[in-house]
XYZ file of C-alpha atoms in Angstrom:
279
model
C 49.224 172.014 48.296
C 51.665 173.831 50.549
C 53.863 170.728 50.532
C 53.875 170.683 46.737
C 54.765 174.370 46.545
C 57.594 173.865 49.030
C 58.856 170.888 47.030
C 59.118 172.661 43.685
C 60.763 175.713 45.274
C 63.386 173.556 47.004
C 63.952 171.491 43.854
C 64.733 174.724 41.995
C 67.395 175.654 44.543
C 65.460 177.985 46.864
C 65.703 177.828 50.651
C 62.261 177.012 52.039
C 60.601 177.297 55.429
C 57.305 175.420 55.853
C 55.095 176.768 58.611
C 52.088 175.002 60.121
C 50.246 175.031 63.421
C 51.626 171.731 64.769
C 54.697 169.528 64.568
C 52.493 166.595 63.539
C 51.214 168.450 60.475
C 54.748 169.457 59.567
C 55.880 165.822 59.848
C 53.074 164.804 57.493
C 54.124 167.504 55.078
C 57.723 166.299 55.015
C 56.566 162.698 54.560
C 54.489 163.802 51.586
C 57.449 165.614 50.037
C 59.766 162.628 50.540
C 57.256 160.272 48.912
C 56.733 162.649 45.992
C 60.462 163.072 45.388
C 60.948 159.310 45.629
C 58.297 158.737 42.959
C 59.975 161.276 40.677
C 63.401 159.655 41.106
C 61.966 156.194 40.456
C 60.428 157.481 37.221
C 63.726 159.064 36.204
C 62.249 162.569 36.229
C 64.620 163.696 38.964
C 68.075 162.576 40.060
C 68.545 161.257 43.599
C 71.191 163.917 44.168
C 68.750 166.711 43.269
C 66.053 165.168 45.475
C 68.435 164.890 48.446
C 69.618 168.476 47.963
C 66.001 169.678 47.819
C 65.180 167.994 51.127
C 68.222 169.648 52.662
C 66.895 173.093 51.725
C 63.591 172.667 53.595
C 63.118 173.664 57.231
C 59.935 173.505 59.292
C 58.621 175.687 62.089
C 55.356 176.146 63.972
C 55.816 179.869 64.689
C 55.194 182.545 62.067
C 58.082 184.441 63.655
C 60.366 182.236 61.563
C 59.220 184.128 58.474
C 60.654 187.432 59.704
C 63.465 187.393 57.132
C 61.560 185.761 54.263
C 61.606 187.481 50.880
C 58.454 185.764 49.607
C 55.632 184.103 51.550
C 52.978 181.890 49.938
C 49.933 181.218 52.132
C 48.124 177.942 51.401
C 45.674 177.370 54.259
C 42.036 176.283 54.100
C 39.777 178.263 51.738
C 38.232 180.445 54.434
C 38.350 184.236 54.142
C 38.348 184.945 57.887
C 41.236 182.540 58.533
C 43.246 183.927 55.629
C 42.679 187.549 56.688
C 43.864 186.716 60.193
C 47.011 185.089 58.836
C 47.738 188.049 56.565
C 47.337 190.433 59.519
C 49.907 188.383 61.438
C 52.244 188.074 58.456
C 52.102 191.833 58.018
C 53.450 192.257 61.546
C 56.204 189.641 61.454
C 57.605 190.077 57.928
C 59.871 192.737 56.493
C 58.540 195.754 54.613
C 59.967 194.323 51.377
C 58.369 190.847 51.750
C 55.826 189.845 49.107
C 52.748 188.123 50.552
C 51.057 185.773 48.086
C 47.920 183.705 48.596
C 47.292 180.353 46.969
C 43.567 181.058 47.276
C 41.446 179.682 44.456
C 38.530 182.095 44.892
C 38.875 184.705 47.674
C 39.361 188.415 46.999
C 43.009 189.496 46.930
C 41.899 193.073 47.545
C 40.280 192.041 50.838
C 43.356 190.094 51.927
C 45.597 193.010 51.023
C 43.385 195.414 52.974
C 44.144 193.404 56.116
C 47.792 194.526 55.858
C 49.744 197.782 55.932
C 51.388 196.945 52.586
C 48.549 195.897 50.238
C 50.738 196.791 47.252
C 52.817 193.719 48.121
C 49.863 191.292 48.294
C 48.990 189.125 45.284
C 47.129 185.949 44.359
C 49.338 183.055 43.256
C 47.080 180.080 42.641
C 48.917 176.819 41.913
C 47.117 173.818 40.438
C 47.050 170.466 42.235
C 49.230 168.366 42.218
C 51.720 171.245 42.197
C 54.846 169.334 41.026
C 53.008 168.039 37.933
C 50.589 170.801 36.868
C 52.058 173.530 34.668
C 49.738 176.436 35.420
C 49.947 179.221 37.982
C 47.077 181.692 38.018
C 48.056 185.214 39.115
C 45.454 187.667 40.416
C 46.144 191.320 41.152
C 44.208 193.094 43.880
C 43.237 196.744 43.600
C 46.436 197.742 45.419
C 48.889 195.205 43.944
C 51.838 197.043 42.430
C 53.346 196.318 39.043
C 56.638 195.502 40.750
C 54.938 192.873 42.924
C 53.190 191.375 39.910
C 56.413 191.152 37.870
C 58.307 189.598 40.799
C 55.588 186.983 41.288
C 55.406 186.249 37.564
C 59.179 185.878 37.486
C 59.109 183.419 40.387
C 56.376 181.327 38.753
C 58.353 181.137 35.511
C 61.563 180.326 37.418
C 59.663 177.397 38.946
C 58.883 176.174 35.426
C 55.232 177.235 35.390
C 53.127 178.887 32.717
C 51.199 181.938 33.908
C 47.597 182.979 33.346
C 46.512 186.376 34.677
C 43.092 187.076 36.137
C 41.281 190.118 37.428
C 40.425 189.995 41.130
C 36.974 188.456 40.730
C 35.337 185.565 42.646
C 36.834 182.274 41.467
C 39.295 184.060 39.164
C 39.531 182.210 35.801
C 39.944 178.501 36.405
C 37.447 177.961 39.205
C 34.932 180.392 37.704
C 34.576 177.783 34.943
C 35.518 174.539 36.725
C 33.508 174.646 39.952
C 30.115 175.397 38.318
C 30.768 172.388 36.051
C 31.350 170.225 39.129
C 28.264 171.707 40.782
C 26.163 170.885 37.695
C 27.468 167.316 37.779
C 26.118 167.071 41.335
C 22.748 168.374 40.158
C 22.718 165.654 37.464
C 23.535 163.065 40.125
C 20.910 164.388 42.552
C 18.199 164.463 39.874
C 19.009 160.953 38.704
C 19.974 162.065 35.212
C 22.781 159.521 35.349
C 24.969 157.530 37.711
C 28.227 158.996 39.005
C 30.127 156.578 36.798
C 28.207 157.573 33.661
C 28.463 161.293 34.397
C 32.223 160.976 34.744
C 32.539 158.662 31.741
C 30.525 161.062 29.621
C 32.806 163.980 30.428
C 36.023 161.969 30.144
C 35.274 160.345 26.829
C 32.931 162.987 25.450
C 35.065 166.060 26.157
C 38.517 164.454 26.509
C 38.978 165.410 30.157
C 41.522 163.259 32.040
C 39.191 162.948 35.041
C 35.417 163.195 35.335
C 33.980 166.121 37.367
C 32.745 164.011 40.291
C 36.018 162.111 40.631
C 37.848 165.438 40.357
C 35.643 166.901 43.094
C 36.632 164.025 45.391
C 40.283 164.725 44.599
C 39.960 168.474 45.263
C 37.817 167.926 48.370
C 34.059 168.419 48.375
C 34.390 170.901 51.242
C 36.750 173.018 49.150
C 34.434 172.808 46.129
C 31.502 173.906 48.276
C 33.470 176.814 49.768
C 34.409 178.076 46.306
C 30.829 177.676 45.072
C 29.610 179.779 47.994
C 32.182 182.477 47.177
C 30.905 182.537 43.592
C 27.264 182.627 44.697
C 27.778 185.344 47.318
C 30.268 187.373 45.324
C 28.449 187.407 41.990
C 24.875 187.285 43.311
C 23.626 185.096 40.478
C 21.328 182.137 41.173
C 23.184 180.039 38.607
C 25.962 179.704 41.181
C 23.675 178.226 43.834
C 25.455 175.245 45.462
C 23.782 171.910 44.769
C 21.977 170.604 47.892
C 23.531 167.174 47.352
C 27.028 168.674 47.489
C 26.085 170.436 50.724
C 24.653 167.200 52.107
C 27.822 165.223 51.376
C 29.936 167.843 53.151
C 27.544 167.893 56.121
C 27.938 164.109 56.369
C 31.733 164.387 56.364
C 31.974 162.705 52.964
C 34.428 165.248 51.615
C 36.315 163.058 49.159
C 39.493 161.068 48.867
C 41.151 162.616 51.933
C 38.277 161.323 54.104
C 38.049 157.903 52.466
C 34.581 158.648 51.073
C 32.985 161.225 48.832
C 31.048 160.490 45.687
C 33.195 157.359 45.557
C 34.561 155.054 48.249
C 38.339 154.928 48.738
C 40.464 152.266 50.358
C 42.747 152.976 53.307
C 45.846 153.417 51.157
C 44.135 156.120 49.081
C 42.985 157.765 52.287
C 46.475 157.681 53.817
C 48.079 159.144 50.674
C 45.549 161.970 50.548
C 46.154 162.930 54.166
C 49.927 162.951 53.838
């Protein structure tokens, strides 16, 4: 998702620095952006000139020190609270006092992430939907310390990027995943209990509720490991047994069947699907 966020920012004329822990991951990110821009130009959604200019605005770096002069940082690492807190502690040290620190987290407390810094008033949740260049929504979540100025600046950036904004309180799962992930979890319970096949569960939700993608196929697209992490945040954070992760979902993740990016989840994917997901 970080690649998608970088792409839309660069397309809108912003200078972008992508940071990751290795040059190989950064190369994959740039390959993903090039392929995405190429698809948009082929469809006529974007001119080749705009795509080329966007690529020219993107730099990559493996050190967080490169963010020292950034005005706005959007963190988009794995959905793990400990990892995110560690990154926010580091960002707090290397960025300017005026820098806004946003997290693309889909479930983790913004208040906790802000508390890991010396400027929690400048920490906010900015949850993009995947795939970022195509999905219109950005979900904003204010922590206990988030200032009104930070919120308005983040809202302004989202709207500048052409997104519609929904605002959530700082609660586990926020709005979208508070509703979506339990639906996916229940689909796994239906599959585990033999209520229906994966194909029929997905067909029922697609054709019966007019969803573009069934919940099990969507889970593969999101990543079963990510779905499980969010479900655990809901279960632990809200303390309600209705958020208990389905054992079958846990079993798939334990087996490494985490969805399209791994080549196998609920469904089997060919090598081309697998390659696209990883890049």
